[in-house]
mmCIF file of C-alpha atoms and ligand atoms in Angstrom:
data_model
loop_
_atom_site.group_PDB
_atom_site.id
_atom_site.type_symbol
_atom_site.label_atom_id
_atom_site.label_comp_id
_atom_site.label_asym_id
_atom_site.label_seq_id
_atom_site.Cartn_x
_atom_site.Cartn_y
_atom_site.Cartn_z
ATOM 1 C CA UNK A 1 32.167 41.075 25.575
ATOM 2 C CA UNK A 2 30.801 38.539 28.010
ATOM 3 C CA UNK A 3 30.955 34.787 27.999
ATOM 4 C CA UNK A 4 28.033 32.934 26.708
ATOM 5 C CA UNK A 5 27.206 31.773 29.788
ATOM 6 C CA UNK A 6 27.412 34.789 31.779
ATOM 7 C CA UNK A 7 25.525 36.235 29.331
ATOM 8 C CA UNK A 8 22.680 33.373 29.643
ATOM 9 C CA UNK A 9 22.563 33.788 33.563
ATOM 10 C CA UNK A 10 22.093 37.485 32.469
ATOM 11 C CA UNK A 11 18.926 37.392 30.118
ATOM 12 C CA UNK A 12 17.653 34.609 32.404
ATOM 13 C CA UNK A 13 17.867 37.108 35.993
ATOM 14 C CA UNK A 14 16.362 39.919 33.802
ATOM 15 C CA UNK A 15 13.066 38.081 33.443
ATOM 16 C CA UNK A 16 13.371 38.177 37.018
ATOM 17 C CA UNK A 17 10.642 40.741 38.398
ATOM 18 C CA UNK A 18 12.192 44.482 39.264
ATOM 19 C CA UNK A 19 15.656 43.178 37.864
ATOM 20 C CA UNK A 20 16.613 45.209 34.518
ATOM 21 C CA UNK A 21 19.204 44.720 32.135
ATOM 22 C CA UNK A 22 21.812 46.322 34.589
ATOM 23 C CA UNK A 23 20.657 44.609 37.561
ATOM 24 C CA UNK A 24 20.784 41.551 35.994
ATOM 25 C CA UNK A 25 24.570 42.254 34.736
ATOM 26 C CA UNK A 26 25.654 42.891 38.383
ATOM 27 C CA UNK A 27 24.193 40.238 39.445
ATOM 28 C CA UNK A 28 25.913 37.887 37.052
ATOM 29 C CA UNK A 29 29.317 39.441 37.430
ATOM 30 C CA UNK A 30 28.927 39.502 41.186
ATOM 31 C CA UNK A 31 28.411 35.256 41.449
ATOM 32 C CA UNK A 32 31.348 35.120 38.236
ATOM 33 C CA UNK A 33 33.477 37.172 40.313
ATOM 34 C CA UNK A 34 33.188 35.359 43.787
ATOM 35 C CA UNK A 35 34.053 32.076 44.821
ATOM 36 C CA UNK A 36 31.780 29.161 43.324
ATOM 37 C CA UNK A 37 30.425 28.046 46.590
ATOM 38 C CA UNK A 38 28.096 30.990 46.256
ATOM 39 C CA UNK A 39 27.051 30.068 43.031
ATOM 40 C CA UNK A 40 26.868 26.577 43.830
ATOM 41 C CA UNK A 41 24.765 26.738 46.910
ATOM 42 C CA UNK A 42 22.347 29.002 45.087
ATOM 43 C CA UNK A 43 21.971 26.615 42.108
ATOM 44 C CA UNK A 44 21.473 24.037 44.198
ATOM 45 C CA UNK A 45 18.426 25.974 46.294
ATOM 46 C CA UNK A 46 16.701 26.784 43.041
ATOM 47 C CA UNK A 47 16.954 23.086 41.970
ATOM 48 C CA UNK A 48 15.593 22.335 45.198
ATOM 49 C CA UNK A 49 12.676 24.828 45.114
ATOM 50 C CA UNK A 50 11.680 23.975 41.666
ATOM 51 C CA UNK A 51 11.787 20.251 42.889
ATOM 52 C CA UNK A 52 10.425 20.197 46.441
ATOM 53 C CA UNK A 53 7.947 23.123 46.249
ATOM 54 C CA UNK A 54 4.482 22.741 45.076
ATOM 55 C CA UNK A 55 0.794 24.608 45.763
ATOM 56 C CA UNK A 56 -0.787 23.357 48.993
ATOM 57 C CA UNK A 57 -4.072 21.559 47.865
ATOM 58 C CA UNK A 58 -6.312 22.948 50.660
ATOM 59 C CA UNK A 59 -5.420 27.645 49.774
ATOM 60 C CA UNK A 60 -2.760 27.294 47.006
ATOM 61 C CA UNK A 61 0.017 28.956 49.374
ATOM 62 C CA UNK A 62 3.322 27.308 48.642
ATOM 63 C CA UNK A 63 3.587 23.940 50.400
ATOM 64 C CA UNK A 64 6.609 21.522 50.465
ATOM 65 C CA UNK A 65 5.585 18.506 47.940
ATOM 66 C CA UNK A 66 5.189 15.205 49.888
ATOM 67 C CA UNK A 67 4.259 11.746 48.446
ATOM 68 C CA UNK A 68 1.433 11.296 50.655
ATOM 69 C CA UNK A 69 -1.658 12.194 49.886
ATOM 70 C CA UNK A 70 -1.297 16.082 49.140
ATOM 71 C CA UNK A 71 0.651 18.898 50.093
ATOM 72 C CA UNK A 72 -0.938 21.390 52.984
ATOM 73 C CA UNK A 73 0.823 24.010 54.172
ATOM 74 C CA UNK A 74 1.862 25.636 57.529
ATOM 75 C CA UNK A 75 -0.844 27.880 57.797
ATOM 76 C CA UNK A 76 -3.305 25.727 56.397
ATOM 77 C CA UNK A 77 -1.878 22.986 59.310
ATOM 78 C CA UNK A 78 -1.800 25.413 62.195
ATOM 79 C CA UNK A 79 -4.342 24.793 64.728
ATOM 80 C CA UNK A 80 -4.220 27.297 66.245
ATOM 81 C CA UNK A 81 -5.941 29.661 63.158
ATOM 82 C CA UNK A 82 -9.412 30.282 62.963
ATOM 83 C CA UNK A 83 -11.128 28.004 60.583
ATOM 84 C CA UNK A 84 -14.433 30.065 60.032
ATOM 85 C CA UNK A 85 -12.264 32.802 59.255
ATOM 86 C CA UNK A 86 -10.903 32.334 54.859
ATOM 87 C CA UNK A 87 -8.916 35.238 53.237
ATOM 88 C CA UNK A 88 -9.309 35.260 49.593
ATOM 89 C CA UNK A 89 -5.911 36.942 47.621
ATOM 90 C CA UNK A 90 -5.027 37.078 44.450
ATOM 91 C CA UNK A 91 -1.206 36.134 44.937
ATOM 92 C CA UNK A 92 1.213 34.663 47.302
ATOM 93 C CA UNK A 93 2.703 37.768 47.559
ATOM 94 C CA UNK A 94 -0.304 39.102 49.279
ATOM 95 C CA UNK A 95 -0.904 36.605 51.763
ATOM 96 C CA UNK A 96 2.506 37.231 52.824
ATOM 97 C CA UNK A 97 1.841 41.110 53.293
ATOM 98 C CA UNK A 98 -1.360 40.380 55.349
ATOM 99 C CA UNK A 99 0.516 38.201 57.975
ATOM 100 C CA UNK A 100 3.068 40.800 58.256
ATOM 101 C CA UNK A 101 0.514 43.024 59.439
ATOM 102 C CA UNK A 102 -0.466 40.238 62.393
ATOM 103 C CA UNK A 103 -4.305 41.459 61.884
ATOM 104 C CA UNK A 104 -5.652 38.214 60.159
ATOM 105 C CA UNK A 105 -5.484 34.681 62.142
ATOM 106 C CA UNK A 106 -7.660 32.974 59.443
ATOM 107 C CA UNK A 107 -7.187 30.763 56.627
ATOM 108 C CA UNK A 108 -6.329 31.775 53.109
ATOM 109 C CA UNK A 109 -7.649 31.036 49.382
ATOM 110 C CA UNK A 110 -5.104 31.870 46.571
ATOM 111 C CA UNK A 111 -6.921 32.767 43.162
ATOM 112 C CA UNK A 112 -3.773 32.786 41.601
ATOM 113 C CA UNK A 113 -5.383 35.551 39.165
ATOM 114 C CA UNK A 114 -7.788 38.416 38.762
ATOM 115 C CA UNK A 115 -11.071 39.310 36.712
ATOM 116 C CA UNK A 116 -9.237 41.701 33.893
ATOM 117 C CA UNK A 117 -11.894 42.412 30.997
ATOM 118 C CA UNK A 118 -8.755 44.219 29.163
ATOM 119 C CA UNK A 119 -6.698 41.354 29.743
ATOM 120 C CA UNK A 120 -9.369 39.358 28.566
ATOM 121 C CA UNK A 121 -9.190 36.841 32.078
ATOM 122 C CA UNK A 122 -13.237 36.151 32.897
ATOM 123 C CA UNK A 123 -14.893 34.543 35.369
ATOM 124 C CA UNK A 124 -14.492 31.088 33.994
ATOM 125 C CA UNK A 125 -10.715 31.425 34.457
ATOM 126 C CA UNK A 126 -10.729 31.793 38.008
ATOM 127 C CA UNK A 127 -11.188 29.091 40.504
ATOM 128 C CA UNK A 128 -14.511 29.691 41.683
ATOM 129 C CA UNK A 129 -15.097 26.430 41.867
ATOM 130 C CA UNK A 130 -12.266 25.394 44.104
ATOM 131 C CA UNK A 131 -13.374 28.453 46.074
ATOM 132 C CA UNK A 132 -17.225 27.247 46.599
ATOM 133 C CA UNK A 133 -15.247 23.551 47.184
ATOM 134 C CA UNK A 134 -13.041 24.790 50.300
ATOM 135 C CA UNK A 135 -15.879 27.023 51.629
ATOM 136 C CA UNK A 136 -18.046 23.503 51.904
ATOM 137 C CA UNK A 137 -15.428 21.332 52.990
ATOM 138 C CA UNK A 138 -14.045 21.994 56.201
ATOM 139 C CA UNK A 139 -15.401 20.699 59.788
ATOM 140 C CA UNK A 140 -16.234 24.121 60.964
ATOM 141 C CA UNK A 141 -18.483 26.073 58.441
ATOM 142 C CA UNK A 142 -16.883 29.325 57.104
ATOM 143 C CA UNK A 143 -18.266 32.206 58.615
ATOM 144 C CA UNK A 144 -16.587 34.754 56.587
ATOM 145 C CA UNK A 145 -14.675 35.663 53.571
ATOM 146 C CA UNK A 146 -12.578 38.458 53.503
ATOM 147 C CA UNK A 147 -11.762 39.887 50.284
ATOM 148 C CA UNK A 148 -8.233 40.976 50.042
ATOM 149 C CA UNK A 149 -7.783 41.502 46.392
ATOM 150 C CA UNK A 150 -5.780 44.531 45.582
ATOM 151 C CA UNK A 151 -7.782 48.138 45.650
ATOM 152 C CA UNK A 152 -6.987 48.410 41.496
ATOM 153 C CA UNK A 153 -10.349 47.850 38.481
ATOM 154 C CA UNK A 154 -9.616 44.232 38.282
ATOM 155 C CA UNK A 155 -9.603 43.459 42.163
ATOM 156 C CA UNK A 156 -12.486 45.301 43.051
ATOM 157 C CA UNK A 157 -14.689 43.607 40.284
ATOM 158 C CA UNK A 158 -13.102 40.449 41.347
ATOM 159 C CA UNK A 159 -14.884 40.824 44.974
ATOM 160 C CA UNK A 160 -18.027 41.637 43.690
ATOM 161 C CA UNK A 161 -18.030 38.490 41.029
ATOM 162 C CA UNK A 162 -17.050 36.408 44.185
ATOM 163 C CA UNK A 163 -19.601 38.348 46.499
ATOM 164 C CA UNK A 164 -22.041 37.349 43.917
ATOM 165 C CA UNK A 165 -20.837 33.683 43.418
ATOM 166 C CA UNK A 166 -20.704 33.307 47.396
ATOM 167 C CA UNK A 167 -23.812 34.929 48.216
ATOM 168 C CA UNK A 168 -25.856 31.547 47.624
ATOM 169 C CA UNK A 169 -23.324 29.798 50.389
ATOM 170 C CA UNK A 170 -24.752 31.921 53.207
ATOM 171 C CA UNK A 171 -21.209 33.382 54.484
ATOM 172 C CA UNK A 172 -20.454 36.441 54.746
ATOM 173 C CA UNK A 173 -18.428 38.314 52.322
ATOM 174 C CA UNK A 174 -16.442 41.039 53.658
ATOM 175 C CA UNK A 175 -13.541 43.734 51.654
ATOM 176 C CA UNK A 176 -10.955 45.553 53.145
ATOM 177 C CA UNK A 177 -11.437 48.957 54.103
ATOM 178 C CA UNK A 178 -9.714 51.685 51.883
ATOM 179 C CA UNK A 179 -6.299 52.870 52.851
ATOM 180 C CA UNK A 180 -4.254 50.567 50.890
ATOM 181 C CA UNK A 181 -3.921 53.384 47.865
ATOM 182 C CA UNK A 182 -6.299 53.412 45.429
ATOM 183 C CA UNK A 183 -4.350 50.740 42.150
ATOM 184 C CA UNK A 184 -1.531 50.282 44.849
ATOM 185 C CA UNK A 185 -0.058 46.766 45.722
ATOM 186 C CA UNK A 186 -0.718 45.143 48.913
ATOM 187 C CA UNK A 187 3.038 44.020 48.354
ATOM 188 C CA UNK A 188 4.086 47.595 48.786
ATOM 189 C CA UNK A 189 1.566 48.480 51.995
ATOM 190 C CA UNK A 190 3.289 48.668 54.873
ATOM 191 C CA UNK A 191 2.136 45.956 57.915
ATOM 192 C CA UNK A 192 0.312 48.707 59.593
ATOM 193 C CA UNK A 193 -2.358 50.526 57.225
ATOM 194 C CA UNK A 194 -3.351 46.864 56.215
ATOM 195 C CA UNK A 195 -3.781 45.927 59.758
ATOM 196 C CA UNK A 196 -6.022 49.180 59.564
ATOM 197 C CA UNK A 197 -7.728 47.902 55.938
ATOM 198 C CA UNK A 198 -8.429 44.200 57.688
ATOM 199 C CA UNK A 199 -9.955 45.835 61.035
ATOM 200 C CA UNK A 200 -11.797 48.506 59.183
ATOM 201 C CA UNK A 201 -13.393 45.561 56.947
ATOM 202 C CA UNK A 202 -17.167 46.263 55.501
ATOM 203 C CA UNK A 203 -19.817 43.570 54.189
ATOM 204 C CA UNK A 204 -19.737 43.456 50.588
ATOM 205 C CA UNK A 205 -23.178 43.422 49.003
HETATM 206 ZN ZN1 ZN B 301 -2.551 25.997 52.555
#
């Protein structure tokens, strides 16, 4: 009933995640149904995303790509955050919930994955190296770690594999407290109970 290439903008926002066949259908017919600029200006920010955006080399936080000599982003560049301080999440999408709360004026490390035995991930998949790398190479020695994987089987095995790993550094490894719900999302916390989680923090041995 649709035109091909509605229907191609429609399988392509379903993949999208939270966006279902409907969603996706509605959000088609919505940009088909206005005027292009809409369409246009939105085509033209994904082109520029997928072109200009790029992991910053120092935490893995999305950094604007520049020729020169690697991409660091604004947290990573801000002064003004505590370098002995490094926050270790497992996705974008968690750093961003942790500086909603305003609790954490640190650094961050994005593993970009966690330990999953069912999934079959292991240890050798995750950047542990890159991890023991960014530890050792700042100015100011780390001081702490704080763990901020999600409270679910695969993030809490994947801070005690990287309390283990980091234990030979000397820093200290630290978790958030419980109060993020037990297999809930940090996406889905709200600012304050992982303000709470980050004060509340406990030494992982
Ligand atoms: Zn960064």
């Amino acid at each position: 009933m649709l035109p091909g290439r509605i229907q191609e903008l429609v399988r392509l926002f379903a993949q999208l995640p939270s966006v279902g066949e409907k969603t996706a259908q509605r959000f088609a017919l919505f940009l088909a149904a206005r005027d292009p600029e809409m369409a246009r200006a939105l085509g033209e920010a994904l082109i520029a995303m997928a072109d200009g955006i790029v992991p910053c080399a120092r935490c893995g936080n999305l950094a604007e790509a520049v020729a020169s000599p690697e991409a660091i982003c604004g947290i990573c560049s801000d002064g003004k955050r505590d370098p002995a301080l490094l926050c270790v999440v497992a996705r974008v999408q968690d750093l961003m919930s942790i500086e909603r709360s305003s609790a954490f004026r640190g650094h961050y490390f994005v593993l970009g994955k966690l330990l999953s035995p069912l999934e079959g991930v292991g240890a050798e998949e995750l950047p542990l190296a890159a991890l023991r790398r960014r530890i050792q190479s700042t100015d100011t020695p780390v001081r702490e770690v704080l763990v901020a994987t999600p409270p679910s089987v695969d993030g809490e095995a994947t801070a005690l594999l990287l309390a283990q790993d980091l234990r030979a550094l000397g820093v200290r490894v630290t978790r958030l407290a419980s109060g993020v719900p037990h297999g809930g999302d940090l996406e889905f916390a709200d600012p304050v109970t992982i303000g709470r989680a980050i004060a509340g923090r406990r030494g992982l041995e």
